[in-house]
Tab-separated table of C-alpha atoms and ligand atoms in Angstrom:
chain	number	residue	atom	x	y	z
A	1	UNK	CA	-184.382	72.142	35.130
A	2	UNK	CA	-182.561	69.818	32.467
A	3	UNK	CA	-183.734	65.731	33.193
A	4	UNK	CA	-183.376	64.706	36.997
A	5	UNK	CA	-180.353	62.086	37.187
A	6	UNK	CA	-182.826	60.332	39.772
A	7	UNK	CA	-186.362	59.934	38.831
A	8	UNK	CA	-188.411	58.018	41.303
A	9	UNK	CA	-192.200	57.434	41.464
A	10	UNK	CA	-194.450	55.247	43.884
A	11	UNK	CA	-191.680	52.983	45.596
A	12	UNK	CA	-192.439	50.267	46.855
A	13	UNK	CA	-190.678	47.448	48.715
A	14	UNK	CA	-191.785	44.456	50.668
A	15	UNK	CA	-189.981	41.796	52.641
A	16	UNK	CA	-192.685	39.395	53.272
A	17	UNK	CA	-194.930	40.530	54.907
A	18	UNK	CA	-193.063	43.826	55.975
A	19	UNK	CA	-193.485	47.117	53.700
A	20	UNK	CA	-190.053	49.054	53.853
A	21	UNK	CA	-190.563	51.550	51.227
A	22	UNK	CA	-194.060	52.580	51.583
A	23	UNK	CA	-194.851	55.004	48.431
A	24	UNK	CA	-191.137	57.382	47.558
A	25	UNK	CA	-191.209	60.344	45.297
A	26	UNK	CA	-188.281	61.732	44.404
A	27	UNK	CA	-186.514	64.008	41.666
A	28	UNK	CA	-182.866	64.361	42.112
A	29	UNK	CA	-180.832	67.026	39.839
A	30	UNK	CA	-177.915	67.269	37.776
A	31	UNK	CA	-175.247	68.325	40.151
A	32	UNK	CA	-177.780	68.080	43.778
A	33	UNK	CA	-176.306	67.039	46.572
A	34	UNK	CA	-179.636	65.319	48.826
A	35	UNK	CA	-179.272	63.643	52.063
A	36	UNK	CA	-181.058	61.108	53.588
A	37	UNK	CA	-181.603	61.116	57.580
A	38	UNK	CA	-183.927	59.009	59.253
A	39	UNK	CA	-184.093	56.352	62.141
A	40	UNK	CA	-182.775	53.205	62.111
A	41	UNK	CA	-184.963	50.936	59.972
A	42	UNK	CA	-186.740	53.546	58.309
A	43	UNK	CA	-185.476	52.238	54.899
A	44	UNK	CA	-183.061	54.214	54.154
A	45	UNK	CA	-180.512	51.718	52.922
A	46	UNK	CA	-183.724	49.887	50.907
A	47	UNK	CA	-183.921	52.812	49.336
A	48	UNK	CA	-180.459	53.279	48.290
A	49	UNK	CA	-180.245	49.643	47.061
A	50	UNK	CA	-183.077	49.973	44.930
A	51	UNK	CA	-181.572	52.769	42.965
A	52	UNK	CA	-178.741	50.396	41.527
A	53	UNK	CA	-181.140	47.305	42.152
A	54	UNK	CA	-179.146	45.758	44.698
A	55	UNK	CA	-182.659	45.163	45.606
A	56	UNK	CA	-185.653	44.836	42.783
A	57	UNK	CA	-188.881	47.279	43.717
A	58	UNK	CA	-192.194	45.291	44.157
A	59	UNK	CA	-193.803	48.228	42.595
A	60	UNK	CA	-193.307	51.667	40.914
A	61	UNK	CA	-190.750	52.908	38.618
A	62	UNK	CA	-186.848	54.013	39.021
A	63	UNK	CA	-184.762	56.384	36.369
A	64	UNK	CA	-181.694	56.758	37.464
A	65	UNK	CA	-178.227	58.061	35.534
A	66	UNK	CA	-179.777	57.871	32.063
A	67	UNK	CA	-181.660	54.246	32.472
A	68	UNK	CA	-184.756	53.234	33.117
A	69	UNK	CA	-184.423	50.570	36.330
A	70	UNK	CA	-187.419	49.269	36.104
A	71	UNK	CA	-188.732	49.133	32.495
A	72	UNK	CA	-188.208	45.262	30.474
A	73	UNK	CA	-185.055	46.270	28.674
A	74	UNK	CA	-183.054	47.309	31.258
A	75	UNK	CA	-179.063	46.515	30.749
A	76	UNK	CA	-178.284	46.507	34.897
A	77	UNK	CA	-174.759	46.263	34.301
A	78	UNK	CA	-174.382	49.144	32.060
A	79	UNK	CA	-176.527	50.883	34.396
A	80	UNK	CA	-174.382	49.932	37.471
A	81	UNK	CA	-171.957	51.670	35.270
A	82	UNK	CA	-173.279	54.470	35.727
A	83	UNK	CA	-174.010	54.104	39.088
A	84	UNK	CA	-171.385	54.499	41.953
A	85	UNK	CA	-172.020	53.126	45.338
A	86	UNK	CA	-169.840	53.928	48.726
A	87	UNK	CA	-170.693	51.593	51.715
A	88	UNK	CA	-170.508	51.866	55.408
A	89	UNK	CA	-168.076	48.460	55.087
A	90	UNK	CA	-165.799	49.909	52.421
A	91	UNK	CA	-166.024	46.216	50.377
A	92	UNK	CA	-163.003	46.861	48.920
A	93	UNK	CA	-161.251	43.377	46.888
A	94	UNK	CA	-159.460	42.386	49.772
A	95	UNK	CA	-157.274	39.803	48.062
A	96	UNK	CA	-156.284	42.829	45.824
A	97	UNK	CA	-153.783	45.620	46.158
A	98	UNK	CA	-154.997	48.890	46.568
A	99	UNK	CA	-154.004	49.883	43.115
A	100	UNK	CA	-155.648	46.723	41.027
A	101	UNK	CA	-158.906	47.396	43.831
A	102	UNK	CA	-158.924	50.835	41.430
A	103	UNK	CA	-157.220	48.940	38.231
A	104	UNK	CA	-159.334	46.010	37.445
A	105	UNK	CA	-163.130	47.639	37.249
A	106	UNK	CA	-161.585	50.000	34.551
A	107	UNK	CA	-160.184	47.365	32.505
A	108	UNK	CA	-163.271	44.854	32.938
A	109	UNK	CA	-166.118	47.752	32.767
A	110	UNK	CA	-164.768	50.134	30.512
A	111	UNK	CA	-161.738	47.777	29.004
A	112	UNK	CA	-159.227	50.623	28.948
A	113	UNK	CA	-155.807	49.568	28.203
A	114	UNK	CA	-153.749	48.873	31.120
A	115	UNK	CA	-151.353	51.953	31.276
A	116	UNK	CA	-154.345	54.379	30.733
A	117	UNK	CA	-156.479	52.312	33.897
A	118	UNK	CA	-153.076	52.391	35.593
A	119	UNK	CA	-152.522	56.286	35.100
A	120	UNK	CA	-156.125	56.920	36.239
A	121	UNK	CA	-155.805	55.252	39.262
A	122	UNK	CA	-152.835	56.972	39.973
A	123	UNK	CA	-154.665	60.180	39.642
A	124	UNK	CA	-158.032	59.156	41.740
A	125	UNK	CA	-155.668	57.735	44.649
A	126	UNK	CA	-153.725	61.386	44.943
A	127	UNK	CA	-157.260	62.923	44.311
A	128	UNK	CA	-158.520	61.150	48.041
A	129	UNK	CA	-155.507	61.683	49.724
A	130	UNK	CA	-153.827	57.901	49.744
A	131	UNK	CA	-149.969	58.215	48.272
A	132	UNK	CA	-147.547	55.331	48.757
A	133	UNK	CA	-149.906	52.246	49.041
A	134	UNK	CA	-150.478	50.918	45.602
A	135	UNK	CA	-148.951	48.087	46.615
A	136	UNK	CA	-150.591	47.527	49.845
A	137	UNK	CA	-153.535	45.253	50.627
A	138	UNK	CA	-156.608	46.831	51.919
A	139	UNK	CA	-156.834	45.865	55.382
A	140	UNK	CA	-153.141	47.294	55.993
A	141	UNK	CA	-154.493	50.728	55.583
A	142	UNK	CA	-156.840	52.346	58.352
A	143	UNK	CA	-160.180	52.533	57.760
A	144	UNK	CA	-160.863	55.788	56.989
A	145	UNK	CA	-157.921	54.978	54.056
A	146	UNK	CA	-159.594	52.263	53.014
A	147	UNK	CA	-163.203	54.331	52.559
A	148	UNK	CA	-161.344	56.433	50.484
A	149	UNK	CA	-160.045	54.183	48.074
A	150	UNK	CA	-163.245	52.933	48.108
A	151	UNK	CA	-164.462	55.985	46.953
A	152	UNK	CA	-161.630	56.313	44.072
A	153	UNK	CA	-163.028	52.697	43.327
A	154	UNK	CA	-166.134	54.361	42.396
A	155	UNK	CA	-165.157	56.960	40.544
A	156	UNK	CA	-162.522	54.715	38.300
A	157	UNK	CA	-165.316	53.859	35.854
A	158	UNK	CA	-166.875	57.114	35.466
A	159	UNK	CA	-169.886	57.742	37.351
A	160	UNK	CA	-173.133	59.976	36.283
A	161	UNK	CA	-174.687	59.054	40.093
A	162	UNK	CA	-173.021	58.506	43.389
A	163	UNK	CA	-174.178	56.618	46.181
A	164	UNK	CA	-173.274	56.760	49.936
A	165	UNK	CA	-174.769	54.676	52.478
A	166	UNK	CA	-173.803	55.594	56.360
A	167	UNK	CA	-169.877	55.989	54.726
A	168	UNK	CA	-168.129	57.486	57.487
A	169	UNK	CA	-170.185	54.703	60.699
A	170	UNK	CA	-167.746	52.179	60.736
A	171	UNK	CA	-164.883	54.762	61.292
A	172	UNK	CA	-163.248	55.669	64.400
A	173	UNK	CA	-163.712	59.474	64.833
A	174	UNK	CA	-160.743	60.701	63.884
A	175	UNK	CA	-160.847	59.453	60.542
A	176	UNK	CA	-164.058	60.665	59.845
A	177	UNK	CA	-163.227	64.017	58.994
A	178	UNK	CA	-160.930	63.030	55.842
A	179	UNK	CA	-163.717	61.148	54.194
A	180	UNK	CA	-166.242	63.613	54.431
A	181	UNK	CA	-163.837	66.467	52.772
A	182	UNK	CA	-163.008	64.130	49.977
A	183	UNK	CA	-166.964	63.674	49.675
A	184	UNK	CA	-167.357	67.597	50.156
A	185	UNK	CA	-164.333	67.864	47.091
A	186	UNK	CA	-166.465	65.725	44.947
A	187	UNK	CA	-170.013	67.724	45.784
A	188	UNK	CA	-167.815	70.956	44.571
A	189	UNK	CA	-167.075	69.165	41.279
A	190	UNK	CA	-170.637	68.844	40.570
A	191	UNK	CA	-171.174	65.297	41.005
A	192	UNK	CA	-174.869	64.249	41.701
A	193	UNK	CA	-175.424	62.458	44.979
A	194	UNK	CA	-177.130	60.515	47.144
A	195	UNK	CA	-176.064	60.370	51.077
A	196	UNK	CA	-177.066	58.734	54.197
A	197	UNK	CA	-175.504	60.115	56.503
A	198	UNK	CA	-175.715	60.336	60.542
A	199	UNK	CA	-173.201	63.706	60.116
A	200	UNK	CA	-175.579	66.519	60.844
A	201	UNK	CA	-173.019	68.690	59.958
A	202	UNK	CA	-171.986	67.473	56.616
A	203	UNK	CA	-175.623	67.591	55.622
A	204	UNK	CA	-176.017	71.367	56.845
A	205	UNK	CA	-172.740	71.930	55.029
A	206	UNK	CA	-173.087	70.093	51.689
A	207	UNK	CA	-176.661	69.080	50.936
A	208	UNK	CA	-178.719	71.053	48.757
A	209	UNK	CA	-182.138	69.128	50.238
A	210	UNK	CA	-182.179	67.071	52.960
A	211	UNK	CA	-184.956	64.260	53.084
A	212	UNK	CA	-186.434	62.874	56.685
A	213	UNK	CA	-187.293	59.204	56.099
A	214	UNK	CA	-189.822	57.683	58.600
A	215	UNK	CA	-191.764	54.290	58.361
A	216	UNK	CA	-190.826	53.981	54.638
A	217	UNK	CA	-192.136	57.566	53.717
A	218	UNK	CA	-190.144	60.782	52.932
A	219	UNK	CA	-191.875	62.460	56.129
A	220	UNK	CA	-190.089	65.883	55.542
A	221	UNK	CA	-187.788	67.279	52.550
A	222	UNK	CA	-186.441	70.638	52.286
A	223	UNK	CA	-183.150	73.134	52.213
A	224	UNK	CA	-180.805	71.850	55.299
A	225	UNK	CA	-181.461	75.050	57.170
A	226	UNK	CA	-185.453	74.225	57.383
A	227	UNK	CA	-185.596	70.122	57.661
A	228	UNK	CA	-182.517	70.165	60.366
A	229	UNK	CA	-183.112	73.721	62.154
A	230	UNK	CA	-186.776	73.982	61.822
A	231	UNK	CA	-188.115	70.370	61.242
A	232	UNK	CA	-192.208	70.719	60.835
A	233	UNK	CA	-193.250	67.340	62.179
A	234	UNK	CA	-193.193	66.245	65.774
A	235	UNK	CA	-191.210	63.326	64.198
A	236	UNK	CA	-188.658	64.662	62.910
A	237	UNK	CA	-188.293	66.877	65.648
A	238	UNK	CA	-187.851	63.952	67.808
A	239	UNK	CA	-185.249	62.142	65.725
A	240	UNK	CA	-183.343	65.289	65.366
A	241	UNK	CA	-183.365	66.045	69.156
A	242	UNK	CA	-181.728	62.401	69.553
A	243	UNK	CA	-179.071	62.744	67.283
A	244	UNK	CA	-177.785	65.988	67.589
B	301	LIG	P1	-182.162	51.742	57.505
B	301	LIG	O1	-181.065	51.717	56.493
B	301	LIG	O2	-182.954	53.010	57.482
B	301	LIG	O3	-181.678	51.422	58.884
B	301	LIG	P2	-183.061	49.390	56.108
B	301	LIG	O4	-183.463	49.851	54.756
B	301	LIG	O5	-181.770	48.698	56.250
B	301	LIG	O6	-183.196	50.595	57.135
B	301	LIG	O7	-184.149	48.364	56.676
B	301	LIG	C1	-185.516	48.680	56.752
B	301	LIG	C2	-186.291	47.453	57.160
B	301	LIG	O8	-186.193	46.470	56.136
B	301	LIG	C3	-185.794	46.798	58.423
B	301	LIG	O9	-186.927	46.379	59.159
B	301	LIG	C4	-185.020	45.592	57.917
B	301	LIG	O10	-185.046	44.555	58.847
B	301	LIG	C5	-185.765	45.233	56.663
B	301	LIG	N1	-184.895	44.605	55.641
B	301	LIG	C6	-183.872	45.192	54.991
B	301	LIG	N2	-183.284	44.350	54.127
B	301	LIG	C7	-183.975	43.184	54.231
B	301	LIG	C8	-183.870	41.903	53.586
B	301	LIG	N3	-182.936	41.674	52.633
B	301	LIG	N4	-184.744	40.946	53.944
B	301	LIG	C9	-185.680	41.172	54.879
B	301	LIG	N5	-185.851	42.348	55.522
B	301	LIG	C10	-185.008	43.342	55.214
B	302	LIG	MG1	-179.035	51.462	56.681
């Protein structure tokens, strides 16, 4: 296996008094496609926020895209960089039109001339499906739209690692479906990533491992077929049996 794109060992993270993380292991691979299940409150999001360092570990170490999180020289916004992150609440510019929301990140992060930023946007915004709305503001597009330029947002500077946390929640169900095929388009493509996701399905479909998070610990981890048909804890079993 070349170098994981996500190297994590003995993650911890307290609020206070209360231990989210609770010890995580975890390789991810060039190309892998893992999702993350788990309960509500299990730490799923924690964990996803300390891989960009949204949130800072209280102890162990983080690789992730080529830098090393956690060691005294790390450069967060060149990491960041490198590291694309999808939310449940889109938190796209909303002062911004949809085409400088995709526009302005490549010309402050990667300072590419305006036509070439311009022309790449162009190209992410037909690559998610959203034609006609450069010039719209974000909240005159649906949701699911908006998720998508989102994602396009992401992907404007260049990526190594992408993160998705609960993307497709806040939609209404409809709209779900043309979110998770651009995110299905991009796990073709080879990009490495990172889901949480409540769509069973999706994971089945798409994941190469799926992990079962529990009480801050990766409880079970495995090929979608074992961890989601055949879960070995009474746990997971459990959680499973609730959402599906
Ligand atoms: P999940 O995404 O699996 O629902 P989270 O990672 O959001 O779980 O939260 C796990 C636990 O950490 C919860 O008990 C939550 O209240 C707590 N938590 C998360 N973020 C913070 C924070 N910034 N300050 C204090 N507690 C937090
Ligand atoms: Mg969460």
């Amino acid at each position: 296996m070349s170098d994981p794109v996500v190297s994590i060992r003995g993650l911890r993270k307290r609020f206070g008094d209360n231990e989210v993380l609770r010890g995580i292991d975890l390789d991810v691979a060039q190309g892998e496609v893992v999702c993350l299940i788990g309960p509500s409150g299990s730490g799923k999001s924690t964990l996803l926020r300390c891989v960009n360092l949204l949130e800072t570990p209280t102890e162990g170490t983080i690789e992730a895209a080529g830098h090393d999180l956690t060691g005294p020289d790390a450069d967060l916004d060149l990491a960041r960089r490198d590291i694309g992150m999808v939310f449940q609440h889109f938190n796209l510019f909303s002062h911004m039109t949809i085409l400088d929301n995709l526009v302005v990140p490549q010309r402050q992060v990667c300072r590419l001339p305006k036509a070439e930023a311009v022309a790449e946007a162009r190209r992410l915004l037909a690559q998610v499906g959203i034609e006609g709305k450069e010039r719209a503001k974000p909240a005159q597009l649906s949701g699911g739209q908006q998720q998508r330029v989102a994602i396009a947002r992401a992907l404007a500077v260049k990526p190594r690692l992408m993160l998705f946390d609960e993307p497709t929640s806040a939609l209404d169900p409809e709209l779900v479906g043309d979110v998770l095929a651009v995110m299905k388009g991009l796990a073709a493509e080879g990009m490495t990533m990172l889901v949480v996701t409540h769509e069973m399905g999706f994971a089945r479909e798409v994941a190469d491992r799926v992990l079962f998070l529990d009480g801050g610990v990766i409880v079970e981890s495995g090929p979608p077929a074992d961890v989601l048909t055949a879960p070995r804890t009474e746990r997971a079993r459990e959680f499973l049996h609730r959402v599906l």
